[in-house]
mmCIF file of C-alpha atoms and ligand atoms in Angstrom:
data_model
loop_
_atom_site.group_PDB
_atom_site.id
_atom_site.type_symbol
_atom_site.label_atom_id
_atom_site.label_comp_id
_atom_site.label_asym_id
_atom_site.label_seq_id
_atom_site.Cartn_x
_atom_site.Cartn_y
_atom_site.Cartn_z
ATOM 1 C CA MET Y 1 -81.632 -38.529 29.848
ATOM 2 C CA LYS Y 2 -82.447 -35.166 31.504
ATOM 3 C CA THR Y 3 -78.839 -34.493 31.928
ATOM 4 C CA ARG Y 4 -77.947 -35.368 28.401
ATOM 5 C CA THR Y 5 -80.687 -32.931 27.149
ATOM 6 C CA CYS Y 6 -79.343 -30.198 29.470
ATOM 7 C CA ALA Y 7 -75.687 -30.864 28.305
ATOM 8 C CA THR Y 8 -76.859 -30.605 24.620
ATOM 9 C CA ALA Y 9 -78.657 -27.528 25.321
ATOM 10 C CA VAL Y 10 -75.527 -25.965 26.917
ATOM 11 C CA PHE Y 11 -73.280 -27.060 24.230
ATOM 12 C CA ALA Y 12 -75.598 -25.604 21.643
ATOM 13 C CA ALA Y 13 -75.628 -22.180 23.470
ATOM 14 C CA ILE Y 14 -71.838 -22.115 23.702
ATOM 15 C CA ALA Y 15 -71.563 -23.045 20.024
ATOM 16 C CA ALA Y 16 -73.936 -20.229 19.259
ATOM 17 C CA ILE Y 17 -72.053 -17.701 21.266
ATOM 18 C CA ALA Y 18 -68.820 -18.889 19.594
ATOM 19 C CA ALA Y 19 -70.245 -18.604 16.196
ATOM 20 C CA GLY Y 20 -71.662 -15.236 17.081
ATOM 21 C CA CYS Y 21 -68.158 -14.068 18.231
ATOM 22 C CA ALA Y 22 -66.419 -15.048 15.062
ATOM 23 C CA GLY Y 23 -65.237 -12.090 13.300
ATOM 24 C CA MET Y 24 -65.712 -9.803 16.427
ATOM 25 C CA ASN Y 25 -62.759 -7.860 17.763
ATOM 26 C CA ASP Y 26 -61.782 -8.069 21.579
ATOM 27 C CA GLN Y 27 -63.839 -4.936 22.407
ATOM 28 C CA GLU Y 28 -66.901 -6.260 20.707
ATOM 29 C CA THR Y 29 -66.507 -9.667 22.496
ATOM 30 C CA SER Y 30 -66.079 -7.882 25.939
ATOM 31 C CA GLN Y 31 -69.242 -5.866 25.209
ATOM 32 C CA LYS Y 32 -71.255 -8.929 24.218
ATOM 33 C CA ALA Y 33 -69.920 -10.733 27.279
ATOM 34 C CA LEU Y 34 -71.014 -7.774 29.417
ATOM 35 C CA GLU Y 35 -74.509 -7.724 27.897
ATOM 36 C CA VAL Y 36 -74.955 -11.562 28.638
ATOM 37 C CA MET Y 37 -73.737 -11.125 32.262
ATOM 38 C CA LYS Y 38 -76.328 -8.075 32.721
ATOM 39 C CA ALA Y 39 -79.065 -10.238 31.352
ATOM 40 C CA SER Y 40 -78.256 -12.973 33.779
ATOM 41 C CA PHE Y 41 -78.406 -10.872 36.988
ATOM 42 C CA ASN Y 42 -81.142 -8.915 38.648
ATOM 43 C CA GLU Y 43 -80.660 -5.811 40.638
ATOM 44 C CA ARG Y 44 -81.637 -6.120 44.219
ATOM 45 C CA GLY Y 45 -81.434 -3.515 46.921
ATOM 46 C CA GLN Y 46 -77.885 -1.954 46.857
ATOM 47 C CA ALA Y 47 -76.424 -4.466 44.472
ATOM 48 C CA LYS Y 48 -76.947 -2.842 41.180
ATOM 49 C CA LEU Y 49 -75.875 -4.040 37.764
ATOM 50 C CA ASP Y 50 -73.287 -1.231 37.387
ATOM 51 C CA ARG Y 51 -71.150 -3.472 39.602
ATOM 52 C CA LEU Y 52 -70.444 -5.475 36.428
ATOM 53 C CA ASN Y 53 -68.900 -2.498 34.691
ATOM 54 C CA GLN Y 54 -65.061 -2.768 34.852
ATOM 55 C CA ASP Y 55 -62.889 0.221 35.335
ATOM 56 C CA GLU Y 56 -59.655 0.562 33.350
ATOM 57 C CA ALA Y 57 -57.477 -1.523 35.795
ATOM 58 C CA GLN Y 58 -60.102 -4.472 35.918
ATOM 59 C CA LYS Y 59 -60.286 -4.448 32.107
ATOM 60 C CA LEU Y 60 -56.535 -4.739 31.923
ATOM 61 C CA CYS Y 61 -56.307 -7.267 34.551
ATOM 62 C CA SER Y 62 -58.942 -9.592 32.909
ATOM 63 C CA LYS Y 63 -56.857 -10.626 30.011
ATOM 64 C CA PRO Y 64 -56.599 -14.461 29.635
ATOM 65 C CA PRO Y 65 -53.866 -15.928 31.761
ATOM 66 C CA SER Y 66 -51.959 -16.933 28.724
ATOM 67 C CA GLN Y 67 -51.368 -13.191 28.135
ATOM 68 C CA GLU Y 68 -48.835 -12.106 30.594
ATOM 69 C CA LEU Y 69 -49.366 -8.498 31.911
ATOM 70 C CA ALA Y 70 -46.520 -6.312 30.394
ATOM 71 C CA LYS Y 71 -44.163 -4.448 32.888
ATOM 72 C CA ASP Y 72 -45.294 -1.181 31.624
ATOM 73 C CA ILE Y 73 -48.956 -1.690 31.737
ATOM 74 C CA ALA Y 74 -48.674 -3.057 35.333
ATOM 75 C CA ALA Y 75 -46.726 0.150 36.228
ATOM 76 C CA GLY Y 76 -49.435 2.144 34.541
ATOM 77 C CA ILE Y 77 -52.145 0.418 36.486
ATOM 78 C CA GLU Y 78 -50.193 1.152 39.800
ATOM 79 C CA LYS Y 79 -49.501 4.833 38.972
ATOM 80 C CA ALA Y 80 -53.201 5.479 38.180
ATOM 81 C CA ASN Y 81 -54.411 3.758 41.365
ATOM 82 C CA LEU Y 82 -51.705 5.487 43.382
ATOM 83 C CA ALA Y 83 -53.120 8.941 42.147
ATOM 84 C CA SER Y 84 -56.623 8.024 43.437
ATOM 85 C CA ILE Y 85 -55.649 7.672 46.995
ATOM 86 C CA ARG Y 86 -56.990 10.420 49.203
ATOM 87 C CA TYR Y 87 -55.157 10.665 52.406
ATOM 88 C CA PRO Y 88 -57.048 12.304 55.581
ATOM 89 C CA ALA Y 89 -56.904 15.939 55.658
ATOM 90 C CA ASP Y 90 -55.979 16.060 59.392
ATOM 91 C CA GLY Y 91 -52.740 14.122 58.550
ATOM 92 C CA ARG Y 92 -53.516 11.393 61.184
ATOM 93 C CA LEU Y 93 -53.432 7.952 59.696
ATOM 94 C CA MET Y 94 -53.770 5.812 62.954
ATOM 95 C CA GLY Y 95 -57.205 5.477 64.612
ATOM 96 C CA ASP Y 96 -58.310 2.980 67.308
ATOM 97 C CA TRP Y 97 -57.138 -0.634 66.893
ATOM 98 C CA ARG Y 98 -60.109 -1.933 68.832
ATOM 99 C CA GLN Y 99 -62.632 -0.730 66.230
ATOM 100 C CA GLY Y 100 -59.947 -1.869 63.644
ATOM 101 C CA GLU Y 101 -60.196 -5.343 65.007
ATOM 102 C CA ARG Y 102 -64.119 -5.352 64.786
ATOM 103 C CA ILE Y 103 -63.934 -4.189 61.248
ATOM 104 C CA ALA Y 104 -61.388 -6.790 60.322
ATOM 105 C CA GLN Y 105 -63.594 -9.501 61.755
ATOM 106 C CA SER Y 106 -66.805 -8.363 60.098
ATOM 107 C CA GLY Y 107 -67.888 -9.554 56.684
ATOM 108 C CA ILE Y 108 -71.179 -7.375 56.756
ATOM 109 C CA GLY Y 109 -71.922 -4.950 53.974
ATOM 110 C CA LYS Y 110 -72.479 -4.453 50.252
ATOM 111 C CA GLN Y 111 -74.696 -7.408 49.753
ATOM 112 C CA PHE Y 112 -78.304 -7.016 48.660
ATOM 113 C CA SER Y 113 -79.584 -8.094 52.075
ATOM 114 C CA ASP Y 114 -77.419 -5.734 54.015
ATOM 115 C CA ASP Y 115 -78.644 -2.373 55.186
ATOM 116 C CA PRO Y 116 -76.619 0.297 53.316
ATOM 117 C CA LYS Y 117 -76.978 2.623 56.221
ATOM 118 C CA ILE Y 118 -74.989 0.229 58.563
ATOM 119 C CA PRO Y 119 -71.098 0.681 58.023
ATOM 120 C CA ALA Y 120 -69.559 -2.137 56.044
ATOM 121 C CA GLY Y 121 -66.967 -4.492 57.405
ATOM 122 C CA ALA Y 122 -63.619 -5.415 55.685
ATOM 123 C CA ASN Y 123 -63.376 -9.099 56.352
ATOM 124 C CA CYS Y 124 -59.504 -8.887 56.368
ATOM 125 C CA TYR Y 125 -59.310 -12.245 58.238
ATOM 126 C CA ALA Y 126 -61.092 -13.912 55.180
ATOM 127 C CA CYS Y 127 -57.763 -13.555 53.494
ATOM 128 C CA HIS Y 128 -55.173 -12.725 56.201
ATOM 129 C CA GLN Y 129 -53.941 -14.104 59.481
ATOM 130 C CA LEU Y 130 -53.824 -11.000 61.745
ATOM 131 C CA SER Y 131 -53.535 -12.150 65.375
ATOM 132 C CA LYS Y 132 -52.708 -15.193 67.342
ATOM 133 C CA ALA Y 133 -55.971 -15.216 69.121
ATOM 134 C CA GLU Y 134 -57.969 -15.637 65.960
ATOM 135 C CA ILE Y 135 -57.501 -19.335 64.694
ATOM 136 C CA SER Y 136 -59.773 -19.116 61.746
ATOM 137 C CA TYR Y 137 -58.582 -17.079 58.790
ATOM 138 C CA GLY Y 138 -57.928 -17.347 54.931
ATOM 139 C CA THR Y 139 -54.591 -17.555 53.289
ATOM 140 C CA ILE Y 140 -55.295 -15.783 49.956
ATOM 141 C CA GLY Y 141 -53.113 -13.066 51.460
ATOM 142 C CA PRO Y 142 -49.869 -13.089 53.320
ATOM 143 C CA SER Y 143 -50.008 -13.323 57.129
ATOM 144 C CA LEU Y 144 -49.944 -9.924 58.745
ATOM 145 C CA TYR Y 145 -49.254 -11.228 62.097
ATOM 146 C CA ASN Y 146 -46.497 -8.878 63.749
ATOM 147 C CA TYR Y 147 -46.874 -6.529 60.846
ATOM 148 C CA GLY Y 148 -46.220 -3.457 62.958
ATOM 149 C CA LYS Y 149 -43.514 -5.093 65.155
ATOM 150 C CA LEU Y 150 -41.568 -5.943 62.079
ATOM 151 C CA ARG Y 151 -42.039 -2.644 60.246
ATOM 152 C CA GLY Y 152 -42.329 0.073 62.823
ATOM 153 C CA THR Y 153 -44.610 3.046 62.735
ATOM 154 C CA SER Y 154 -42.552 5.564 60.699
ATOM 155 C CA ASP Y 155 -44.530 8.180 58.505
ATOM 156 C CA ALA Y 156 -43.623 6.117 55.341
ATOM 157 C CA ILE Y 157 -44.914 2.803 56.802
ATOM 158 C CA GLN Y 158 -48.058 4.638 57.914
ATOM 159 C CA ARG Y 159 -48.534 6.074 54.512
ATOM 160 C CA TYR Y 160 -48.088 2.759 52.783
ATOM 161 C CA THR Y 161 -50.358 0.824 55.101
ATOM 162 C CA TYR Y 162 -53.271 3.358 54.854
ATOM 163 C CA GLY Y 163 -52.625 3.640 51.058
ATOM 164 C CA LYS Y 164 -52.637 -0.040 50.747
ATOM 165 C CA VAL Y 165 -56.068 -0.540 52.505
ATOM 166 C CA TYR Y 166 -57.386 2.471 50.475
ATOM 167 C CA ASN Y 167 -56.206 1.120 47.106
ATOM 168 C CA SER Y 168 -54.372 -2.283 46.938
ATOM 169 C CA GLN Y 169 -53.550 -1.822 43.201
ATOM 170 C CA ALA Y 170 -51.500 1.288 43.918
ATOM 171 C CA PHE Y 171 -48.729 -1.011 44.914
ATOM 172 C CA THR Y 172 -49.660 -4.397 43.330
ATOM 173 C CA ALA Y 173 -51.387 -4.269 39.924
ATOM 174 C CA CYS Y 174 -54.245 -6.833 39.626
ATOM 175 C CA SER Y 175 -54.091 -7.545 43.356
ATOM 176 C CA ASN Y 176 -56.987 -9.807 44.570
ATOM 177 C CA MET Y 177 -57.454 -7.468 47.684
ATOM 178 C CA PRO Y 178 -60.426 -5.164 47.494
ATOM 179 C CA ARG Y 179 -59.839 -1.425 47.067
ATOM 180 C CA PHE Y 180 -61.575 -0.422 50.288
ATOM 181 C CA GLY Y 181 -61.312 3.404 49.981
ATOM 182 C CA HIS Y 182 -61.284 3.544 46.128
ATOM 183 C CA ASN Y 183 -64.548 1.695 45.976
ATOM 184 C CA GLY Y 184 -66.170 3.401 49.020
ATOM 185 C CA ILE Y 185 -66.350 0.234 51.110
ATOM 186 C CA LEU Y 186 -64.755 1.677 54.229
ATOM 187 C CA THR Y 187 -64.952 5.274 55.530
ATOM 188 C CA GLU Y 188 -61.900 7.354 56.243
ATOM 189 C CA GLN Y 189 -62.170 6.736 59.979
ATOM 190 C CA GLN Y 190 -62.508 2.889 59.439
ATOM 191 C CA MET Y 191 -59.412 2.957 57.268
ATOM 192 C CA LYS Y 192 -57.510 4.829 60.158
ATOM 193 C CA ASP Y 193 -58.903 2.039 62.655
ATOM 194 C CA VAL Y 194 -57.521 -0.898 60.513
ATOM 195 C CA THR Y 195 -54.238 0.895 59.997
ATOM 196 C CA ALA Y 196 -53.988 1.232 63.735
ATOM 197 C CA LEU Y 197 -54.745 -2.553 64.039
ATOM 198 C CA LEU Y 198 -51.790 -3.432 61.895
ATOM 199 C CA LEU Y 199 -49.403 -0.832 63.335
ATOM 200 C CA ASP Y 200 -50.226 -0.019 66.990
ATOM 201 C CA PRO Y 201 -47.941 -1.807 69.429
ATOM 202 C CA GLY Y 202 -50.812 -2.457 71.761
ATOM 203 C CA SER Y 203 -52.849 -4.290 69.177
ATOM 204 C CA PRO Y 204 -53.256 -8.069 69.104
ATOM 205 C CA VAL Y 205 -51.414 -8.141 65.632
ATOM 206 C CA ASN Y 206 -48.223 -7.210 67.536
ATOM 207 C CA GLN Y 207 -48.509 -9.240 70.538
HETATM 208 C C1 LIG U 1 -59.999 -11.017 49.308
HETATM 209 C C2 LIG U 1 -58.891 -11.130 49.917
HETATM 210 C C3 LIG U 1 -58.295 -10.013 50.833
HETATM 211 C C4 LIG U 1 -58.915 -9.249 51.727
HETATM 212 C C5 LIG U 1 -60.498 -9.353 52.158
HETATM 213 C C6 LIG U 1 -57.896 -8.371 52.283
HETATM 214 N N1 LIG U 1 -56.716 -8.604 51.665
HETATM 215 FE FE1 LIG U 1 -54.930 -7.754 52.074
HETATM 216 N N2 LIG U 1 -54.030 -8.795 50.669
HETATM 217 C C7 LIG U 1 -54.781 -9.764 49.923
HETATM 218 C C8 LIG U 1 -53.628 -10.300 48.982
HETATM 219 C C9 LIG U 1 -53.845 -11.254 47.925
HETATM 220 C C10 LIG U 1 -52.461 -9.514 49.263
HETATM 221 C C11 LIG U 1 -51.185 -9.775 48.475
HETATM 222 C C12 LIG U 1 -51.062 -9.076 47.099
HETATM 223 C C13 LIG U 1 -50.951 -7.627 47.346
HETATM 224 O O1 LIG U 1 -49.978 -7.213 48.005
HETATM 225 O O2 LIG U 1 -51.822 -6.930 46.957
HETATM 226 C C14 LIG U 1 -52.732 -8.545 50.295
HETATM 227 C C15 LIG U 1 -51.792 -7.825 50.835
HETATM 228 C C16 LIG U 1 -52.115 -7.017 51.908
HETATM 229 C C17 LIG U 1 -50.956 -6.052 52.508
HETATM 230 C C18 LIG U 1 -49.597 -5.856 52.146
HETATM 231 C C19 LIG U 1 -48.788 -6.777 52.771
HETATM 232 C C20 LIG U 1 -47.316 -6.335 52.679
HETATM 233 O O3 LIG U 1 -46.474 -7.309 52.983
HETATM 234 O O4 LIG U 1 -46.924 -5.191 52.460
HETATM 235 C C21 LIG U 1 -51.647 -5.455 53.588
HETATM 236 C C22 LIG U 1 -50.960 -4.491 54.505
HETATM 237 C C23 LIG U 1 -52.975 -5.941 53.693
HETATM 238 N N3 LIG U 1 -53.296 -6.828 52.596
HETATM 239 C C24 LIG U 1 -53.960 -5.405 54.655
HETATM 240 C C25 LIG U 1 -55.289 -5.861 54.630
HETATM 241 C C26 LIG U 1 -56.285 -5.395 55.363
HETATM 242 C C27 LIG U 1 -56.003 -4.467 56.618
HETATM 243 C C28 LIG U 1 -57.464 -5.942 55.161
HETATM 244 C C29 LIG U 1 -58.834 -5.548 55.715
HETATM 245 C C30 LIG U 1 -59.011 -4.093 55.784
HETATM 246 C C31 LIG U 1 -57.227 -6.733 53.933
HETATM 247 N N4 LIG U 1 -55.952 -6.781 53.688
HETATM 248 C C32 LIG U 1 -58.185 -7.407 53.273
HETATM 249 C C33 LIG U 1 -55.961 -10.103 49.899
HETATM 250 C C34 LIG U 1 -56.916 -9.706 50.732
#
């Protein structure tokens, strides 16, 4: 009985929203959806409601799956995101792979319960295989095992790798990979360290 009452209430709410949306254009519907989302969350600690605001790329990438992303729009997203990458002023893109391994293993950071003064981790293993030693990893992203061994450490590869970590959408529009530099998740030194993890011949990625 309780379940049925609840289901009826949910259905009524959906119907009300659908009725409310009739006659609204795309932009108005998105604005309404954002208002509903903002009303459903509370700010806590460093997790503020402005996280729900989408930037241009996120808006374009949030179209329904039925609407395929046009090639020129995808190219535009990549161009704009590429322009946002800030390479280190000292020109050095590879740091310490040992630190990089710690950062890749750590999922700490950015949650309301995390201390914002403690540097965030990158949780690369949540989506990628990186080394043979770590047997627990996610598969949303491709395996990066032997990444440096296969590609070498030329300037072009270093720039691509650092840039990919900085802003994944510079190379793949609508990528599921977090934009670590663009969104201020990792510091410049941390991005150098994970770049070294992928490329340094001494790192477990390349053993
Ligand atoms: C939430 C999942 C997720 C996390 C976390 C993540 N990635 Fe990714 N990554 C992906 C996906 C999905 C792709 C494939 C699509 C693309 O290229 O953007 C990818 C692609 C890549 C590529 C390009 C591979 C190639 O063949 O050129 C690199 C390099 C990479 N990730 C490195 C990293 C590093 C280093 C970290 C941690 C700092 C990381 N990723 C964290 C999901 C993730």
